[in-house]
GROMACS .gro file of N, CA and C in nm:
model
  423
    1UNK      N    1  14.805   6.613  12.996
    1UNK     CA    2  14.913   6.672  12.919
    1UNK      C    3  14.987   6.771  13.009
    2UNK      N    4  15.106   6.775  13.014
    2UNK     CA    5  15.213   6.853  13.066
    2UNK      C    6  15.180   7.011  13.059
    3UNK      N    7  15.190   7.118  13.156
    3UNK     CA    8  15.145   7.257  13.137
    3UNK      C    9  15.299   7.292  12.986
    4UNK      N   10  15.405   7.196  13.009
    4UNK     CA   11  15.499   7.263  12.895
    4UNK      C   12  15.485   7.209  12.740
    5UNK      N   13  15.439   7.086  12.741
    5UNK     CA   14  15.374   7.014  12.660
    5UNK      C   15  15.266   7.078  12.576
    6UNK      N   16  15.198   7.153  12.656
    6UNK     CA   17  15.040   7.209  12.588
    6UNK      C   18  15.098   7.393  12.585
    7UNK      N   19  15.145   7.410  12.650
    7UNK     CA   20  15.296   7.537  12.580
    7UNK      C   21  15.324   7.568  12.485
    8UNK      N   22  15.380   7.396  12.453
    8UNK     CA   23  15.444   7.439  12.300
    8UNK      C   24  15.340   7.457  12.215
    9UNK      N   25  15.245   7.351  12.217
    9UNK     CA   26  15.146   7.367  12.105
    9UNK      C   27  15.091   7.468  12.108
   10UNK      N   28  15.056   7.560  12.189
   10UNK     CA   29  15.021   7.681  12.185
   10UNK      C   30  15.116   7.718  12.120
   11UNK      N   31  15.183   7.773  12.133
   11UNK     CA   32  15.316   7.843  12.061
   11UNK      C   33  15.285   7.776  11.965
   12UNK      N   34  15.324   7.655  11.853
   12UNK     CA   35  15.316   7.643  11.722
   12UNK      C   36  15.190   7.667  11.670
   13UNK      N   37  15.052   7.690  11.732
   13UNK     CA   38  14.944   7.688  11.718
   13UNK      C   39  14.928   7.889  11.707
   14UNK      N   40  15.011   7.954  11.727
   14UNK     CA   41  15.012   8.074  11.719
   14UNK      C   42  15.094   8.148  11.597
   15UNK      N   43  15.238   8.041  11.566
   15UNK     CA   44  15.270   8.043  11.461
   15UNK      C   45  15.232   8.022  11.315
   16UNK      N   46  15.118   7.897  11.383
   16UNK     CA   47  15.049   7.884  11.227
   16UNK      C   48  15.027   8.009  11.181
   17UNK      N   49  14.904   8.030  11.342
   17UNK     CA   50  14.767   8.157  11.242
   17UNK      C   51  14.864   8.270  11.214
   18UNK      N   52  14.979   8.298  11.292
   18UNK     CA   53  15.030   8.411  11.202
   18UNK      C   54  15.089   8.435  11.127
   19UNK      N   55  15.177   8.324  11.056
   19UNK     CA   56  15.222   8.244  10.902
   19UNK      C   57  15.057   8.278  10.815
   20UNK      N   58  14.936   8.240  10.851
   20UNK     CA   59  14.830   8.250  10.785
   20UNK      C   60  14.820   8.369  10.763
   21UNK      N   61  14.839   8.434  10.844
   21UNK     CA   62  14.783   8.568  10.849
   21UNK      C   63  14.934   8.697  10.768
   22UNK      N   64  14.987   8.614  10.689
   22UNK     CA   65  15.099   8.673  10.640
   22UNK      C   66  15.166   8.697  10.645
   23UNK      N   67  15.224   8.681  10.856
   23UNK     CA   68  15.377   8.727  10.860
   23UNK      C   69  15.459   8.631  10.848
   24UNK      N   70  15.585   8.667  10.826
   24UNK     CA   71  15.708   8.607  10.845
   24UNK      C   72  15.721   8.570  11.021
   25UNK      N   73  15.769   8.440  11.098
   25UNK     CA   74  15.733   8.431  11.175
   25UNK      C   75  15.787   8.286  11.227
   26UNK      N   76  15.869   8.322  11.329
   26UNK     CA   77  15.921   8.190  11.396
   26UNK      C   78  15.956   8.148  11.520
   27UNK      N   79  15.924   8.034  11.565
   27UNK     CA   80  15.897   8.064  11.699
   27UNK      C   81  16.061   7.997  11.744
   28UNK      N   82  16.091   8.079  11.855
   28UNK     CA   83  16.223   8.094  11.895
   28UNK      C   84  16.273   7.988  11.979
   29UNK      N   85  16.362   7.917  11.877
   29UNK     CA   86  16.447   7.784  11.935
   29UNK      C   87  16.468   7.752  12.094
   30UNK      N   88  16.499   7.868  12.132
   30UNK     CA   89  16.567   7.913  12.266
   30UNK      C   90  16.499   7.944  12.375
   31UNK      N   91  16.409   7.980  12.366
   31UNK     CA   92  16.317   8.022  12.434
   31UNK      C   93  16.307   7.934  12.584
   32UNK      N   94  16.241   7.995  12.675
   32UNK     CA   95  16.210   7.878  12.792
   32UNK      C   96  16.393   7.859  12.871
   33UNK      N   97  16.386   7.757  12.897
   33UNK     CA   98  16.516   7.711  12.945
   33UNK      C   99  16.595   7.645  12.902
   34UNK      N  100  16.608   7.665  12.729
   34UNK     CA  101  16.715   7.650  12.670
   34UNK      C  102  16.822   7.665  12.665
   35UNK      N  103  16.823   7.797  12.673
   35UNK     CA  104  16.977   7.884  12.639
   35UNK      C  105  16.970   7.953  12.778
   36UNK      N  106  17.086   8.031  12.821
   36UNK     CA  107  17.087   8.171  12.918
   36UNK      C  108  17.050   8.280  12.881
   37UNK      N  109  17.046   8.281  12.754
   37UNK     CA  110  16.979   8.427  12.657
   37UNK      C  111  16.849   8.404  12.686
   38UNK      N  112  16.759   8.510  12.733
   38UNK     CA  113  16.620   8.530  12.750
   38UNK      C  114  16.578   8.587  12.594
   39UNK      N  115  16.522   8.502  12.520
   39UNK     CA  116  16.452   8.512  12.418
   39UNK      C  117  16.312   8.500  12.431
   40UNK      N  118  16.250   8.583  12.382
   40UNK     CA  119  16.101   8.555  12.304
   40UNK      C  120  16.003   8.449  12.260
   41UNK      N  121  15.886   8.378  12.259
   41UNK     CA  122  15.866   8.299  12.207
   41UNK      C  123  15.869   8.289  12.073
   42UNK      N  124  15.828   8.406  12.001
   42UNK     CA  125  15.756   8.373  11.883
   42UNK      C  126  15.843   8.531  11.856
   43UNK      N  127  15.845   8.492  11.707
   43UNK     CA  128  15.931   8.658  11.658
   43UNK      C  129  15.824   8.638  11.507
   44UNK      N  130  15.752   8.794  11.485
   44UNK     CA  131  15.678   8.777  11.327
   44UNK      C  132  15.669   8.929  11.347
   45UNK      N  133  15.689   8.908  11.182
   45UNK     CA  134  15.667   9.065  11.108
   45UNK      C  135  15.609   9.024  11.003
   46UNK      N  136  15.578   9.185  10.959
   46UNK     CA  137  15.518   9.170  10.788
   46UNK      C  138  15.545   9.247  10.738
   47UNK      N  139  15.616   9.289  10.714
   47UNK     CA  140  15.737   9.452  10.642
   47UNK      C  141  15.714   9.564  10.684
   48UNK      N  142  15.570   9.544  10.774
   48UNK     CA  143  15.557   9.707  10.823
   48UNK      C  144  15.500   9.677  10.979
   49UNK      N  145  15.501   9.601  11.037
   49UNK     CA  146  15.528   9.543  11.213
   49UNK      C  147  15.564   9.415  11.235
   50UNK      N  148  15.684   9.478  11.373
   50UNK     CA  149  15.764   9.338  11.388
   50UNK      C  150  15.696   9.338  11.514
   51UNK      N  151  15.706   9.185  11.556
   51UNK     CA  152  15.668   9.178  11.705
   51UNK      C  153  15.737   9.075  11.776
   52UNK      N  154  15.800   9.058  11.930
   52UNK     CA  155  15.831   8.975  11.983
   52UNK      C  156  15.719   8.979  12.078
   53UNK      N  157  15.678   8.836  12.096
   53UNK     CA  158  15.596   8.815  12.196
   53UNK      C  159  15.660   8.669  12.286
   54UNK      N  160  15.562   8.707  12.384
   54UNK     CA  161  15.612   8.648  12.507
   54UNK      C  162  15.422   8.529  12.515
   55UNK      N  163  15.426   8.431  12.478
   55UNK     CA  164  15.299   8.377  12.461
   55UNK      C  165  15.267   8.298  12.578
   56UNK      N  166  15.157   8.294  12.624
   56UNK     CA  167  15.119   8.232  12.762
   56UNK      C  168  14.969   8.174  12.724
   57UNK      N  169  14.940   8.070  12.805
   57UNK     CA  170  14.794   7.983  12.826
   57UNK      C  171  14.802   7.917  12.927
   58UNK      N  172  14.646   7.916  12.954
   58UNK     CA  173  14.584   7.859  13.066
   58UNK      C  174  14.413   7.786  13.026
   59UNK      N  175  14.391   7.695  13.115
   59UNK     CA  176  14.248   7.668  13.141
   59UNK      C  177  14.121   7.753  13.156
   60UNK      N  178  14.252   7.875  13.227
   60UNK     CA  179  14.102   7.953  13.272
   60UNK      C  180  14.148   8.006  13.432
   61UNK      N  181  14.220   7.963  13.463
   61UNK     CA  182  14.344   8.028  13.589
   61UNK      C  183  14.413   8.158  13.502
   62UNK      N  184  14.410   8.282  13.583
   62UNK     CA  185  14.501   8.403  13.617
   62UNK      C  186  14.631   8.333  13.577
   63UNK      N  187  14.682   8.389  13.426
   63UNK     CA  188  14.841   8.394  13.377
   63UNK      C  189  14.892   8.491  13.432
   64UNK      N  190  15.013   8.433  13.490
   64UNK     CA  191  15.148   8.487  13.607
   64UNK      C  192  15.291   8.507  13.489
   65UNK      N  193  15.310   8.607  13.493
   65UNK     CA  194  15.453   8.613  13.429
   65UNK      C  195  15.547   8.689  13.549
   66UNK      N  196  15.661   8.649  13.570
   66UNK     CA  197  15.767   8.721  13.666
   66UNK      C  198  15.827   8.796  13.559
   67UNK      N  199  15.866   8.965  13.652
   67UNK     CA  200  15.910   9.067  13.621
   67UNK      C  201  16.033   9.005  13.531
   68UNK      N  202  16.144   8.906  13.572
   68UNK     CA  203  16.222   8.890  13.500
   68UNK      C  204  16.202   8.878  13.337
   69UNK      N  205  16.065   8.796  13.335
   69UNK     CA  206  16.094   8.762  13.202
   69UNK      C  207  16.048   8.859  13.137
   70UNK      N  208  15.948   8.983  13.188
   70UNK     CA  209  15.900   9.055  13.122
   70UNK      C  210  16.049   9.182  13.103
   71UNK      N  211  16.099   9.158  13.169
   71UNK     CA  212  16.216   9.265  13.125
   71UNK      C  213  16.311   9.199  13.025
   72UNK      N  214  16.289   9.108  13.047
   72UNK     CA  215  16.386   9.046  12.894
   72UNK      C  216  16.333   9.085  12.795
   73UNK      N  217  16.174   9.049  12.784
   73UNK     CA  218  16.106   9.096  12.648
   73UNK      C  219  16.121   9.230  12.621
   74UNK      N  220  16.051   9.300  12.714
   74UNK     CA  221  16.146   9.463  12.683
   74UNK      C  222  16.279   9.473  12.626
   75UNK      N  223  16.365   9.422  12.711
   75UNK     CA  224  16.530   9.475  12.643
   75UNK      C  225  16.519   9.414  12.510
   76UNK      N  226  16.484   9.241  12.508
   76UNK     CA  227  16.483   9.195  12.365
   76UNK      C  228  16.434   9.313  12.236
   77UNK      N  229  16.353   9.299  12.286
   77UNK     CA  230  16.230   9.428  12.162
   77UNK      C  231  16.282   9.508  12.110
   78UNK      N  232  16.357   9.587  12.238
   78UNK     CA  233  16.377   9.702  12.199
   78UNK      C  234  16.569   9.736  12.122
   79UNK      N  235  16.630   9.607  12.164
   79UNK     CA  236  16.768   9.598  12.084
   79UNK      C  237  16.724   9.552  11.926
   80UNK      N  238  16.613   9.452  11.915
   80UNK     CA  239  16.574   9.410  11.820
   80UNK      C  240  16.490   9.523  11.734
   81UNK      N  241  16.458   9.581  11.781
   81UNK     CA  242  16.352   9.675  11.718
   81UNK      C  243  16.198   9.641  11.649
   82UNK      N  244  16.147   9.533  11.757
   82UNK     CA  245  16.047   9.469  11.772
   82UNK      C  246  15.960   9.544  11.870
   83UNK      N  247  15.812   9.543  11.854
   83UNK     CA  248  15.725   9.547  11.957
   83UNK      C  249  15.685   9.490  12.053
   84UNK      N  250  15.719   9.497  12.162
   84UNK     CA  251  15.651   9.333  12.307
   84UNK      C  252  15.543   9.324  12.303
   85UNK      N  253  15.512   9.217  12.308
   85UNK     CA  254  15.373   9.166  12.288
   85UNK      C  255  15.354   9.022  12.389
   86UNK      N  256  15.279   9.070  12.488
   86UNK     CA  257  15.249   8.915  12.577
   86UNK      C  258  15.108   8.913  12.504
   87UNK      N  259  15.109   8.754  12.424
   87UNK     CA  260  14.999   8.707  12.427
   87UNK      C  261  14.929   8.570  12.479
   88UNK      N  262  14.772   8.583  12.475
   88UNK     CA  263  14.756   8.505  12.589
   88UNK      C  264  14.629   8.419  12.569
   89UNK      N  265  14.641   8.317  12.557
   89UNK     CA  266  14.517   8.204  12.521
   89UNK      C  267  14.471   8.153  12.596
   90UNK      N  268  14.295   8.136  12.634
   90UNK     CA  269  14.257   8.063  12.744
   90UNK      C  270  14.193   8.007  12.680
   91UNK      N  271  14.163   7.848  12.712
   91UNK     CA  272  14.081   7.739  12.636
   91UNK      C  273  13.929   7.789  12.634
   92UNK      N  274  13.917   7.755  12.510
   92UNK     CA  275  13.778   7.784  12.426
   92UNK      C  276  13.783   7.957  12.357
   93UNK      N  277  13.878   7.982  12.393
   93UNK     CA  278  13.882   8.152  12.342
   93UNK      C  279  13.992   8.147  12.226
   94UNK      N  280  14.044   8.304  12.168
   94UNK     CA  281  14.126   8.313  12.085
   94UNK      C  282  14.226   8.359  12.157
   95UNK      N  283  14.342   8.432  12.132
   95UNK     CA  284  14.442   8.475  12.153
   95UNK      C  285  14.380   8.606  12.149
   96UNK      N  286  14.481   8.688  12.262
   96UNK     CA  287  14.488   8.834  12.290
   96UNK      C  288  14.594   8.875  12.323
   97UNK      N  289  14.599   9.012  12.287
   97UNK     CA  290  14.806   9.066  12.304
   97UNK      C  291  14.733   9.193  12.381
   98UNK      N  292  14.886   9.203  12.478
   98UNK     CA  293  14.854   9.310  12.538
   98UNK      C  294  15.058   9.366  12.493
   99UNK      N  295  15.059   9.453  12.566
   99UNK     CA  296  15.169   9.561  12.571
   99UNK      C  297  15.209   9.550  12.721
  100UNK      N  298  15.319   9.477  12.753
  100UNK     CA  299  15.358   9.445  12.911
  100UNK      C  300  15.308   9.564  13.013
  101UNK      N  301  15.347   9.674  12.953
  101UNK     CA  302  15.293   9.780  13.015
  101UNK      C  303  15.110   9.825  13.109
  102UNK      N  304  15.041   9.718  12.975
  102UNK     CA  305  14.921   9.735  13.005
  102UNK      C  306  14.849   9.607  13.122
  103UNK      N  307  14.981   9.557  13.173
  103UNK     CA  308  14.959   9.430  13.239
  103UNK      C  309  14.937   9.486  13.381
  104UNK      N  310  14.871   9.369  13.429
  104UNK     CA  311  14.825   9.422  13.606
  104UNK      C  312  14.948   9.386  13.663
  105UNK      N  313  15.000   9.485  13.744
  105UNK     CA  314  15.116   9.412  13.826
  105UNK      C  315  15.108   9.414  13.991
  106UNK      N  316  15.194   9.291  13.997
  106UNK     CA  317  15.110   9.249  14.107
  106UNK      C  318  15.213   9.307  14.258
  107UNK      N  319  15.160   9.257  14.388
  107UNK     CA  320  15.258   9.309  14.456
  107UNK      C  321  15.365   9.273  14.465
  108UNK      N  322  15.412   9.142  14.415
  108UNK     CA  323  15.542   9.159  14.461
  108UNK      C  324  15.641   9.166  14.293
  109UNK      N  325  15.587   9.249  14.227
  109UNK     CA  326  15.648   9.294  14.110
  109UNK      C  327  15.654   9.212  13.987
  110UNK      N  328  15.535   9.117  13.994
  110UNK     CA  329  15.513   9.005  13.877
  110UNK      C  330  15.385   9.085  13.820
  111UNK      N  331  15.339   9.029  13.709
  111UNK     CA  332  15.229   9.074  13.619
  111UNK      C  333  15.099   8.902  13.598
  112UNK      N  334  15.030   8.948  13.552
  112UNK     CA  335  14.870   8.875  13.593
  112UNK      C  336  14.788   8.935  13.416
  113UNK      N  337  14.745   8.826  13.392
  113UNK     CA  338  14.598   8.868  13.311
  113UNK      C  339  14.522   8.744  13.351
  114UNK      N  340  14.391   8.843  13.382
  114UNK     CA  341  14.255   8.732  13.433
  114UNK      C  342  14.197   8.708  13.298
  115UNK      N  343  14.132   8.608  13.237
  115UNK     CA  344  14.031   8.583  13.158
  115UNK      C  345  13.962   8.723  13.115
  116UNK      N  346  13.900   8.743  13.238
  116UNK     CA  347  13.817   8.883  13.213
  116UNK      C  348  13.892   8.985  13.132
  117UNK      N  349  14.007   8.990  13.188
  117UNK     CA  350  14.093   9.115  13.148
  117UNK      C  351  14.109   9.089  12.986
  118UNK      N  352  14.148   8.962  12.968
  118UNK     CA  353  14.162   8.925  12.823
  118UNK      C  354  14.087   8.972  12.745
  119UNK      N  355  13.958   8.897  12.779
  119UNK     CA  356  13.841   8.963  12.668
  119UNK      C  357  13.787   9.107  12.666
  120UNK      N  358  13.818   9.138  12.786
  120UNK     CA  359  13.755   9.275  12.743
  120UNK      C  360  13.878   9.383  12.691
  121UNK      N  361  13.990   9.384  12.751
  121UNK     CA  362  14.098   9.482  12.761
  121UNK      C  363  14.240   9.429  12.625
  122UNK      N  364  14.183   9.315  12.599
  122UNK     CA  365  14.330   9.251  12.512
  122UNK      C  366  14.313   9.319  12.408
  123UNK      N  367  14.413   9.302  12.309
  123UNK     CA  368  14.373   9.309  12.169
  123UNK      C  369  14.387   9.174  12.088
  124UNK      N  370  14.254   9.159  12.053
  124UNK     CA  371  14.198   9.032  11.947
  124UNK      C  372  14.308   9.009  11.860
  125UNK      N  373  14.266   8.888  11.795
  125UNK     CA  374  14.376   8.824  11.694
  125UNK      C  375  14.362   8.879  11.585
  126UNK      N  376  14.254   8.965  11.551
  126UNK     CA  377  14.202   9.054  11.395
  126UNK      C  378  14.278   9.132  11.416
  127UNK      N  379  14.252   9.192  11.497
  127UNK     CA  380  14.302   9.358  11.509
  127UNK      C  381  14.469   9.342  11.531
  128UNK      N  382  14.499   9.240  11.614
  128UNK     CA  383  14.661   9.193  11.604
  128UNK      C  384  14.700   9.231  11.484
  129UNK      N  385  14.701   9.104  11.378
  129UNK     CA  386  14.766   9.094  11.243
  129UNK      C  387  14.707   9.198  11.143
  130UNK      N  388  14.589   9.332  11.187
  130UNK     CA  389  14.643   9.434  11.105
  130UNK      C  390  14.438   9.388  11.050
  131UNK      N  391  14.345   9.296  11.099
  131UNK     CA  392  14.199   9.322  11.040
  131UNK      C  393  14.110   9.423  11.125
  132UNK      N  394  14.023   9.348  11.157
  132UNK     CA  395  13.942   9.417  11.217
  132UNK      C  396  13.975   9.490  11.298
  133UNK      N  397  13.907   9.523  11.367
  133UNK     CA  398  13.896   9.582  11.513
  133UNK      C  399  13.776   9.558  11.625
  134UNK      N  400  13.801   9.542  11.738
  134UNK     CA  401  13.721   9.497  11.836
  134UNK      C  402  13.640   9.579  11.844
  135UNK      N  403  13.500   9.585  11.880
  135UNK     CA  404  13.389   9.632  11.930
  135UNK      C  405  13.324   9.627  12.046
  136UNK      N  406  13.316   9.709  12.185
  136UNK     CA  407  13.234   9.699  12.224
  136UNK      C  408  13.118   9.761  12.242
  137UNK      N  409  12.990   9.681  12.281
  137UNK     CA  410  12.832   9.694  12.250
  137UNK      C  411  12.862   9.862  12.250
  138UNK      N  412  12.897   9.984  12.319
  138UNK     CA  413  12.889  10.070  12.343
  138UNK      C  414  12.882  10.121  12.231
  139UNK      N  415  12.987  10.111  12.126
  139UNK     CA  416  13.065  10.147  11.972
  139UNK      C  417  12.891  10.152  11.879
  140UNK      N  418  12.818  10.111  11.893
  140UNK     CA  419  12.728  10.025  11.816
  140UNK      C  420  12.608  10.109  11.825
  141UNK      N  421  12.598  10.194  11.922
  141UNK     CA  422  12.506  10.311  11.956
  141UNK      C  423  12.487  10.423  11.924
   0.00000   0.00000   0.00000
């Protein structure tokens, strides 16, 4: 399957759970290399947080985003009055959002999340749409 192919389904596969999970929520026509407008993948709120996210997956390879697109999501967000949100799926796991800000950046001014970084440093898909909250073993002591 195509890395843009298995893209999208990520992306509609993110829309479900967050249609499930109660928001309003649609993933953006434009997106990718559609239009010249740098849009968002996915746009969802729920009357009391909006979010544009920028959604990425992998096998299990270090997700690469270039500075460009992460400054789109910024300007987007913030004309929109949305929160940025890169989130990020690696096969056999769930989804995790980070805050571009909290992204590793690399040297030549692109951004990176390792697997590792995901699970330990992301924020979970509970705690995303407003449930739980993550735990680690430490919390528990």
């Amino acid at each position: 399957m195509s890395s843009s192919r298995k893209g999208d389904r990520r992306e509609r596969e993110l829309v479900n759970r967050l249609d499930e999970a109660g928001f309003a929520v649609m993933r953006a026509p434009a997106s990718g290399s559609a239009t010249e407008r740098e849009l968002p993948d996915v746009l969802a709120g729920d009357g009391e947080r909006f979010y544009a996210i920028e959604a990425k997956s992998s096998s299990g390879r270090p997700i690469y985003l270039d500075g460009e697109e992460i400054e789109a999501l910024l300007y987007f967000s913030q004309n929109f009055g949305a929160k940025a949100r890169v989130g990020v799926r690696f096969d056999r796991e769930d989804w995790y959002f980070f805050h571009p800000a909290d992204l590793h950046t690399t040297d030549g001014g692109n951004y990176r999340v390792k697997k590792e970084t995901a699970l330990s440093d992301g924020t979970d898909f509970e705690e995303f749409v407003g449930g739980s909250r993550k735990r680690d073993l430490g919390e528990y002591e």
